[in-house]
PDB file of C-alpha atoms in Angstrom:
ATOM      1  CA  MET A   1       5.478  59.807 147.843  1.00  0.00           C
ATOM      2  CA  THR A   2       4.536  56.376 149.121  1.00  0.00           C
ATOM      3  CA  MET A   3       0.957  54.835 149.414  1.00  0.00           C
ATOM      4  CA  GLU A   4       0.070  54.567 153.449  1.00  0.00           C
ATOM      5  CA  LEU A   5      -0.602  50.972 153.687  1.00  0.00           C
ATOM      6  CA  PRO A   6      -3.575  49.756 155.397  1.00  0.00           C
ATOM      7  CA  SER A   7      -3.903  49.054 159.106  1.00  0.00           C
ATOM      8  CA  ILE A   8      -3.327  44.937 159.807  1.00  0.00           C
ATOM      9  CA  GLN A   9      -6.606  45.418 162.265  1.00  0.00           C
ATOM     10  CA  SER A  10      -8.577  47.208 159.581  1.00  0.00           C
ATOM     11  CA  ALA A  11      -8.074  44.439 157.085  1.00  0.00           C
ATOM     12  CA  LEU A  12      -8.277  41.499 160.128  1.00  0.00           C
ATOM     13  CA  GLY A  13     -11.664  43.554 160.809  1.00  0.00           C
ATOM     14  CA  THR A  14     -12.710  42.709 156.870  1.00  0.00           C
ATOM     15  CA  VAL A  15     -11.962  39.468 156.872  1.00  0.00           C
ATOM     16  CA  VAL A  16     -14.035  38.938 160.236  1.00  0.00           C
ATOM     17  CA  ALA A  17     -16.911  40.690 158.896  1.00  0.00           C
ATOM     18  CA  SER A  18     -16.767  38.851 155.527  1.00  0.00           C
ATOM     19  CA  PHE A  19     -16.593  35.954 157.063  1.00  0.00           C
ATOM     20  CA  VAL A  20     -19.031  36.500 159.887  1.00  0.00           C
ATOM     21  CA  SER A  21     -21.487  38.188 156.437  1.00  0.00           C
ATOM     22  CA  ILE A  22     -21.455  35.265 154.776  1.00  0.00           C
ATOM     23  CA  ARG A  23     -22.125  32.491 157.663  1.00  0.00           C
ATOM     24  CA  ILE A  24     -25.407  35.285 158.991  1.00  0.00           C
ATOM     25  CA  PHE A  25     -26.096  35.313 154.581  1.00  0.00           C
ATOM     26  CA  SER A  26     -25.569  30.859 154.474  1.00  0.00           C
ATOM     27  CA  ALA A  27     -28.390  30.766 157.670  1.00  0.00           C
ATOM     28  CA  VAL A  28     -30.921  32.565 155.737  1.00  0.00           C
ATOM     29  CA  LEU A  29     -30.660  30.935 152.524  1.00  0.00           C
ATOM     30  CA  LYS A  30     -31.137  27.867 154.150  1.00  0.00           C
ATOM     31  CA  VAL A  31     -34.702  28.722 155.296  1.00  0.00           C
ATOM     32  CA  ASN A  32     -35.500  30.930 152.184  1.00  0.00           C
ATOM     33  CA  VAL A  33     -33.715  28.665 149.015  1.00  0.00           C
ATOM     34  CA  HIS A  34     -36.099  27.118 146.617  1.00  0.00           C
ATOM     35  CA  TYR A  35     -34.511  24.063 146.056  1.00  0.00           C
ATOM     36  CA  PRO A  36     -35.290  21.884 142.759  1.00  0.00           C
ATOM     37  CA  ILE A  37     -37.593  19.595 142.213  1.00  0.00           C
ATOM     38  CA  SER A  38     -34.059  16.648 141.488  1.00  0.00           C
ATOM     39  CA  ILE A  39     -33.344  17.181 145.451  1.00  0.00           C
ATOM     40  CA  ARG A  40     -36.518  18.643 147.487  1.00  0.00           C
ATOM     41  CA  VAL A  41     -37.193  14.679 148.601  1.00  0.00           C
ATOM     42  CA  GLY A  42     -33.047  14.082 148.533  1.00  0.00           C
ATOM     43  CA  PRO A  43     -31.063  13.798 151.674  1.00  0.00           C
ATOM     44  CA  PRO A  44     -29.883  16.689 153.432  1.00  0.00           C
ATOM     45  CA  ARG A  45     -26.411  16.447 152.247  1.00  0.00           C
ATOM     46  CA  LYS A  46     -27.571  17.073 149.007  1.00  0.00           C
ATOM     47  CA  LYS A  47     -29.619  19.969 149.989  1.00  0.00           C
ATOM     48  CA  TRP A  48     -26.548  21.503 152.007  1.00  0.00           C
ATOM     49  CA  LEU A  49     -24.195  20.757 148.716  1.00  0.00           C
ATOM     50  CA  TYR A  50     -26.422  23.188 146.206  1.00  0.00           C
ATOM     51  CA  ARG A  51     -26.620  26.427 148.984  1.00  0.00           C
ATOM     52  CA  ASN A  52     -23.100  26.200 149.219  1.00  0.00           C
ATOM     53  CA  ILE A  53     -22.617  26.325 145.428  1.00  0.00           C
ATOM     54  CA  TRP A  54     -24.764  28.590 145.457  1.00  0.00           C
ATOM     55  CA  ILE A  55     -22.717  30.722 148.229  1.00  0.00           C
ATOM     56  CA  SER A  56     -19.507  29.827 145.811  1.00  0.00           C
ATOM     57  CA  LEU A  57     -20.943  31.335 142.832  1.00  0.00           C
ATOM     58  CA  ILE A  58     -21.952  34.312 143.956  1.00  0.00           C
ATOM     59  CA  HIS A  59     -18.717  34.261 145.271  1.00  0.00           C
ATOM     60  CA  SER A  60     -16.332  33.758 141.951  1.00  0.00           C
ATOM     61  CA  THR A  61     -18.604  36.335 139.967  1.00  0.00           C
ATOM     62  CA  LEU A  62     -17.934  39.346 142.748  1.00  0.00           C
ATOM     63  CA  THR A  63     -14.052  38.312 143.160  1.00  0.00           C
ATOM     64  CA  ALA A  64     -13.760  37.709 138.995  1.00  0.00           C
ATOM     65  CA  VAL A  65     -15.644  40.656 137.498  1.00  0.00           C
ATOM     66  CA  LEU A  66     -13.345  42.196 140.315  1.00  0.00           C
ATOM     67  CA  SER A  67      -9.587  40.707 140.353  1.00  0.00           C
ATOM     68  CA  VAL A  68      -9.673  41.690 136.902  1.00  0.00           C
ATOM     69  CA  TYR A  69     -10.744  44.946 137.202  1.00  0.00           C
ATOM     70  CA  SER A  70      -8.174  45.608 139.812  1.00  0.00           C
ATOM     71  CA  PHE A  71      -5.202  43.946 136.576  1.00  0.00           C
ATOM     72  CA  PHE A  72      -6.499  46.773 134.171  1.00  0.00           C
ATOM     73  CA  ASN A  73      -5.979  49.593 137.373  1.00  0.00           C
ATOM     74  CA  GLU A  74      -2.911  48.339 138.474  1.00  0.00           C
ATOM     75  CA  PRO A  75      -1.280  46.185 135.737  1.00  0.00           C
ATOM     76  CA  ASP A  76       2.392  46.331 137.298  1.00  0.00           C
ATOM     77  CA  MET A  77       0.998  43.567 139.539  1.00  0.00           C
ATOM     78  CA  LEU A  78       1.367  41.092 137.162  1.00  0.00           C
ATOM     79  CA  THR A  79       4.584  41.282 136.598  1.00  0.00           C
ATOM     80  CA  ASP A  80       6.108  42.273 140.690  1.00  0.00           C
ATOM     81  CA  MET A  81       4.037  40.090 142.550  1.00  0.00           C
ATOM     82  CA  VAL A  82       6.040  40.892 145.687  1.00  0.00           C
ATOM     83  CA  GLN A  83       6.348  44.519 146.455  1.00  0.00           C
ATOM     84  CA  LYS A  84       3.093  46.275 143.558  1.00  0.00           C
ATOM     85  CA  TRP A  85       0.349  47.352 145.938  1.00  0.00           C
ATOM     86  CA  SER A  86      -3.590  48.594 145.254  1.00  0.00           C
ATOM     87  CA  THR A  87      -5.938  49.276 148.094  1.00  0.00           C
ATOM     88  CA  PHE A  88      -9.133  47.722 146.115  1.00  0.00           C
ATOM     89  CA  ALA A  89      -6.987  44.504 145.434  1.00  0.00           C
ATOM     90  CA  TYR A  90      -5.601  44.434 149.013  1.00  0.00           C
ATOM     91  CA  TYR A  91      -9.721  44.622 150.817  1.00  0.00           C
ATOM     92  CA  LEU A  92     -10.573  42.236 147.797  1.00  0.00           C
ATOM     93  CA  VAL A  93      -7.995  39.602 148.887  1.00  0.00           C
ATOM     94  CA  CYS A  94      -9.281  40.405 152.851  1.00  0.00           C
ATOM     95  CA  VAL A  95     -12.998  39.594 151.709  1.00  0.00           C
ATOM     96  CA  SER A  96     -11.736  36.483 150.076  1.00  0.00           C
ATOM     97  CA  LEU A  97     -10.200  35.557 152.617  1.00  0.00           C
ATOM     98  CA  GLY A  98     -13.080  35.268 154.802  1.00  0.00           C
ATOM     99  CA  TYR A  99     -14.950  33.344 152.510  1.00  0.00           C
ATOM    100  CA  PHE A 100     -12.649  30.571 152.292  1.00  0.00           C
ATOM    101  CA  PHE A 101     -12.467  30.819 156.084  1.00  0.00           C
ATOM    102  CA  HIS A 102     -16.436  30.338 156.022  1.00  0.00           C
ATOM    103  CA  ASP A 103     -16.249  27.383 153.095  1.00  0.00           C
ATOM    104  CA  ILE A 104     -13.484  25.466 155.371  1.00  0.00           C
ATOM    105  CA  LEU A 105     -15.367  25.315 157.815  1.00  0.00           C
ATOM    106  CA  ASP A 106     -19.141  24.544 156.152  1.00  0.00           C
ATOM    107  CA  LEU A 107     -16.784  21.444 154.049  1.00  0.00           C
ATOM    108  CA  ILE A 108     -15.698  20.650 158.168  1.00  0.00           C
ATOM    109  CA  CYS A 109     -18.836  20.770 159.321  1.00  0.00           C
ATOM    110  CA  ASN A 110     -21.080  19.210 156.177  1.00  0.00           C
ATOM    111  CA  ASP A 111     -19.029  16.742 154.554  1.00  0.00           C
ATOM    112  CA  MET A 112     -15.643  16.305 155.024  1.00  0.00           C
ATOM    113  CA  LYS A 113     -15.126  13.327 154.772  1.00  0.00           C
ATOM    114  CA  ASN A 114     -15.788  13.504 150.792  1.00  0.00           C
ATOM    115  CA  SER A 115     -13.916  17.296 150.694  1.00  0.00           C
ATOM    116  CA  GLY A 116     -10.173  16.162 151.335  1.00  0.00           C
ATOM    117  CA  GLY A 117      -9.134  17.490 147.870  1.00  0.00           C
ATOM    118  CA  LEU A 118     -10.862  21.419 148.609  1.00  0.00           C
ATOM    119  CA  LEU A 119      -9.680  21.296 152.011  1.00  0.00           C
ATOM    120  CA  ILE A 120      -6.263  21.025 151.541  1.00  0.00           C
ATOM    121  CA  HIS A 121      -7.080  22.982 148.133  1.00  0.00           C
ATOM    122  CA  HIS A 122      -8.261  25.839 150.465  1.00  0.00           C
ATOM    123  CA  VAL A 123      -5.794  25.911 153.360  1.00  0.00           C
ATOM    124  CA  VAL A 124      -2.740  25.872 150.740  1.00  0.00           C
ATOM    125  CA  VAL A 125      -4.599  29.017 149.537  1.00  0.00           C
ATOM    126  CA  ILE A 126      -6.102  30.382 153.143  1.00  0.00           C
ATOM    127  CA  GLY A 127      -1.674  30.488 153.802  1.00  0.00           C
ATOM    128  CA  ALA A 128      -1.288  32.476 150.558  1.00  0.00           C
ATOM    129  CA  PHE A 129      -3.636  34.979 151.284  1.00  0.00           C
ATOM    130  CA  SER A 130      -2.363  35.557 154.868  1.00  0.00           C
ATOM    131  CA  LEU A 131       0.649  35.869 154.029  1.00  0.00           C
ATOM    132  CA  ALA A 132      -0.190  38.862 151.543  1.00  0.00           C
ATOM    133  CA  VAL A 133      -2.574  40.355 154.086  1.00  0.00           C
ATOM    134  CA  PHE A 134      -0.704  39.985 157.004  1.00  0.00           C
ATOM    135  CA  HIS A 135       2.728  40.804 155.616  1.00  0.00           C
ATOM    136  CA  GLN A 136       1.236  43.266 153.408  1.00  0.00           C
ATOM    137  CA  ALA A 137       3.126  42.040 150.803  1.00  0.00           C
ATOM    138  CA  TYR A 138       2.449  39.535 147.314  1.00  0.00           C
ATOM    139  CA  LEU A 139      -0.258  40.900 146.602  1.00  0.00           C
ATOM    140  CA  GLY A 140       0.015  40.480 142.751  1.00  0.00           C
ATOM    141  CA  PHE A 141       0.310  36.339 143.840  1.00  0.00           C
ATOM    142  CA  ALA A 142      -2.925  36.305 146.105  1.00  0.00           C
ATOM    143  CA  MET A 143      -4.045  38.273 142.886  1.00  0.00           C
ATOM    144  CA  CYS A 144      -3.576  35.447 140.324  1.00  0.00           C
ATOM    145  CA  SER A 145      -4.818  33.285 142.309  1.00  0.00           C
ATOM    146  CA  LEU A 146      -8.113  35.487 142.007  1.00  0.00           C
ATOM    147  CA  LEU A 147      -8.654  35.253 138.713  1.00  0.00           C
ATOM    148  CA  ILE A 148      -8.630  31.728 138.812  1.00  0.00           C
ATOM    149  CA  GLU A 149     -12.746  32.661 140.088  1.00  0.00           C
ATOM    150  CA  VAL A 150     -13.173  33.203 136.081  1.00  0.00           C
ATOM    151  CA  ASN A 151     -13.682  29.728 135.510  1.00  0.00           C
ATOM    152  CA  SER A 152     -15.275  28.727 138.903  1.00  0.00           C
ATOM    153  CA  VAL A 153     -18.313  30.463 137.314  1.00  0.00           C
ATOM    154  CA  PHE A 154     -18.491  28.446 134.504  1.00  0.00           C
ATOM    155  CA  LEU A 155     -18.085  24.986 137.145  1.00  0.00           C
ATOM    156  CA  HIS A 156     -20.202  26.292 139.633  1.00  0.00           C
ATOM    157  CA  ALA A 157     -23.172  27.126 136.829  1.00  0.00           C
ATOM    158  CA  ARG A 158     -21.865  23.629 135.502  1.00  0.00           C
ATOM    159  CA  ARG A 159     -23.885  21.818 138.959  1.00  0.00           C
ATOM    160  CA  LEU A 160     -26.434  23.885 139.523  1.00  0.00           C
ATOM    161  CA  MET A 161     -27.002  23.866 136.262  1.00  0.00           C
ATOM    162  CA  SER A 162     -27.243  19.460 136.810  1.00  0.00           C
ATOM    163  CA  PHE A 163     -29.223  20.022 140.041  1.00  0.00           C
ATOM    164  CA  HIS A 164     -31.889  21.641 137.507  1.00  0.00           C
ATOM    165  CA  ASN A 165     -31.991  18.694 135.234  1.00  0.00           C
ATOM    166  CA  VAL A 166     -30.592  20.668 132.935  1.00  0.00           C
ATOM    167  CA  SER A 167     -29.968  18.309 129.538  1.00  0.00           C
ATOM    168  CA  LYS A 168     -25.973  18.103 128.340  1.00  0.00           C
ATOM    169  CA  THR A 169     -26.897  18.979 125.000  1.00  0.00           C
ATOM    170  CA  SER A 170     -29.060  21.940 125.586  1.00  0.00           C
ATOM    171  CA  LEU A 171     -27.312  25.009 124.016  1.00  0.00           C
ATOM    172  CA  LYS A 172     -27.167  26.848 127.789  1.00  0.00           C
ATOM    173  CA  TYR A 173     -25.307  23.663 128.937  1.00  0.00           C
ATOM    174  CA  GLU A 174     -22.969  23.510 125.737  1.00  0.00           C
ATOM    175  CA  ILE A 175     -22.565  27.048 125.450  1.00  0.00           C
ATOM    176  CA  ASN A 176     -21.421  27.187 129.151  1.00  0.00           C
ATOM    177  CA  GLY A 177     -19.342  23.739 128.981  1.00  0.00           C
ATOM    178  CA  LEU A 178     -17.082  25.732 126.456  1.00  0.00           C
ATOM    179  CA  LEU A 179     -16.202  28.956 128.421  1.00  0.00           C
ATOM    180  CA  MET A 180     -15.662  26.667 130.699  1.00  0.00           C
ATOM    181  CA  LEU A 181     -13.299  25.113 128.823  1.00  0.00           C
ATOM    182  CA  PHE A 182     -11.734  27.508 128.086  1.00  0.00           C
ATOM    183  CA  SER A 183     -11.925  29.075 130.747  1.00  0.00           C
ATOM    184  CA  PHE A 184     -10.084  26.475 132.549  1.00  0.00           C
ATOM    185  CA  ILE A 185      -7.386  26.804 130.332  1.00  0.00           C
ATOM    186  CA  ALA A 186      -6.714  30.514 130.519  1.00  0.00           C
ATOM    187  CA  PHE A 187      -7.080  30.995 133.808  1.00  0.00           C
ATOM    188  CA  ARG A 188      -6.043  27.707 135.357  1.00  0.00           C
ATOM    189  CA  PHE A 189      -3.097  26.530 133.567  1.00  0.00           C
ATOM    190  CA  LEU A 190      -1.572  29.412 132.298  1.00  0.00           C
ATOM    191  CA  THR A 191      -2.294  31.650 135.124  1.00  0.00           C
ATOM    192  CA  SER A 192      -0.925  29.173 137.280  1.00  0.00           C
ATOM    193  CA  GLY A 193       2.355  28.689 135.165  1.00  0.00           C
ATOM    194  CA  TRP A 194       2.628  32.569 135.009  1.00  0.00           C
ATOM    195  CA  MET A 195       2.396  31.982 139.137  1.00  0.00           C
ATOM    196  CA  VAL A 196       4.934  29.428 139.054  1.00  0.00           C
ATOM    197  CA  ASN A 197       8.095  31.045 136.542  1.00  0.00           C
ATOM    198  CA  PHE A 198       7.537  34.277 138.902  1.00  0.00           C
ATOM    199  CA  VAL A 199       8.668  32.118 141.604  1.00  0.00           C
ATOM    200  CA  ILE A 200      11.274  29.797 139.921  1.00  0.00           C
ATOM    201  CA  GLN A 201      12.626  33.436 138.692  1.00  0.00           C
ATOM    202  CA  ASN A 202      12.331  35.467 141.446  1.00  0.00           C
ATOM    203  CA  ARG A 203      14.063  32.353 143.628  1.00  0.00           C
ATOM    204  CA  HIS A 204      16.678  34.164 144.616  1.00  0.00           C
ATOM    205  CA  VAL A 205      15.024  37.445 145.703  1.00  0.00           C
ATOM    206  CA  LEU A 206      12.141  35.771 147.857  1.00  0.00           C
ATOM    207  CA  PRO A 207      12.961  35.096 151.449  1.00  0.00           C
ATOM    208  CA  ARG A 208      13.908  31.092 150.758  1.00  0.00           C
ATOM    209  CA  ALA A 209      10.342  29.859 153.031  1.00  0.00           C
ATOM    210  CA  VAL A 210       8.274  31.733 151.075  1.00  0.00           C
ATOM    211  CA  THR A 211       9.824  30.309 147.883  1.00  0.00           C
ATOM    212  CA  ILE A 212       9.467  26.876 149.724  1.00  0.00           C
ATOM    213  CA  TYR A 213       5.954  27.567 149.895  1.00  0.00           C
ATOM    214  CA  GLY A 214       4.941  28.987 146.802  1.00  0.00           C
ATOM    215  CA  CYS A 215       6.566  26.111 145.237  1.00  0.00           C
ATOM    216  CA  ILE A 216       4.877  23.499 146.964  1.00  0.00           C
ATOM    217  CA  ALA A 217       1.708  25.625 147.228  1.00  0.00           C
ATOM    218  CA  MET A 218       1.190  25.592 143.110  1.00  0.00           C
ATOM    219  CA  GLY A 219       2.541  21.665 142.738  1.00  0.00           C
ATOM    220  CA  ILE A 220      -0.441  20.957 144.845  1.00  0.00           C
ATOM    221  CA  LEU A 221      -3.059  23.042 143.182  1.00  0.00           C
ATOM    222  CA  ILE A 222      -1.554  21.761 139.927  1.00  0.00           C
ATOM    223  CA  ILE A 223      -2.206  18.607 140.541  1.00  0.00           C
ATOM    224  CA  VAL A 224      -5.571  19.201 141.574  1.00  0.00           C
ATOM    225  CA  ASN A 225      -7.056  21.575 138.751  1.00  0.00           C
ATOM    226  CA  ILE A 226      -5.686  18.594 136.584  1.00  0.00           C
ATOM    227  CA  ILE A 227      -7.617  15.630 138.437  1.00  0.00           C
ATOM    228  CA  LEU A 228     -10.430  18.559 138.413  1.00  0.00           C
ATOM    229  CA  PHE A 229      -9.802  19.089 134.132  1.00  0.00           C
ATOM    230  CA  LEU A 230      -9.553  15.482 133.687  1.00  0.00           C
ATOM    231  CA  THR A 231     -13.159  14.408 135.884  1.00  0.00           C
ATOM    232  CA  ILE A 232     -14.715  17.626 133.193  1.00  0.00           C
ATOM    233  CA  TRP A 233     -13.674  16.359 130.648  1.00  0.00           C
ATOM    234  CA  ASN A 234     -14.235  12.956 131.078  1.00  0.00           C
ATOM    235  CA  ALA A 235     -17.882  13.711 132.742  1.00  0.00           C
ATOM    236  CA  ASP A 236     -18.652  16.190 129.638  1.00  0.00           C
ATOM    237  CA  PHE A 237     -16.235  16.058 126.618  1.00  0.00           C
ATOM    238  CA  LYS A 238     -14.900  12.864 125.723  1.00  0.00           C
ATOM    239  CA  LYS A 239     -18.383  10.880 124.917  1.00  0.00           C
ATOM    240  CA  ARG A 240     -19.530  13.344 123.315  1.00  0.00           C
ATOM    241  CA  ILE A 241     -16.437  13.376 120.894  1.00  0.00           C
ATOM    242  CA  GLN A 242     -16.421   9.833 120.872  1.00  0.00           C
ATOM    243  CA  LYS A 243     -19.820   9.620 119.940  1.00  0.00           C
ATOM    244  CA  LYS A 244     -19.187  12.383 117.198  1.00  0.00           C
ATOM    245  CA  ASP A 245     -15.887   9.976 115.535  1.00  0.00           C
ATOM    246  CA  GLN A 246     -18.501   6.794 115.462  1.00  0.00           C
ATOM    247  CA  ASN A 247     -21.170   8.559 113.516  1.00  0.00           C
TER     248      ASN A 247
END
């Protein structure tokens, strides 16, 4: 017995509903958020960035938990990223696609000149998620991409703590930093390696256009992740290690 796939109309409706809901929430947050003292009298960009990070943190937390659950519910999506299917995972990708449409619009409207790398990342993700949603295949590949959001939780928390002037030597900052470091390796580097390996091993089975896009997309994401990792390492860990060595 084959599983009946959701209609493209219902998927598109979910994407649109997600996008509209997040836009409304962003507008409500703009007039109700309690800004930390450090940015109350600062430039408007910092206030926008603070709101943007909060929305990103909420999305990351939800998708991190639900994507891990999806793989427990349908573990075969890890080994067959093309045909294995889960309705729950499918609609989760639809919701996330709506979020990325919101965020790319938010970046273009508010911080385009400082967001080149992030815009490229979002375009790549939107392309991959759209392929999964509207082609109704490659769902496992999209879900592996969502596992990266586990690390994003700690990245966004780090940035919010900096807005609230949390000391880098405080216990909660250091715990978040360690979780961020370990999850970066596990959910960004190792997950990306798993996805690249799948594309390479199945290059003779996948359509050529999908193989080419997959290789280009993963290459871009790996470069972005390496740059991000080095930035965080230099900012939070390198100086600390050097100080310990000097002592």
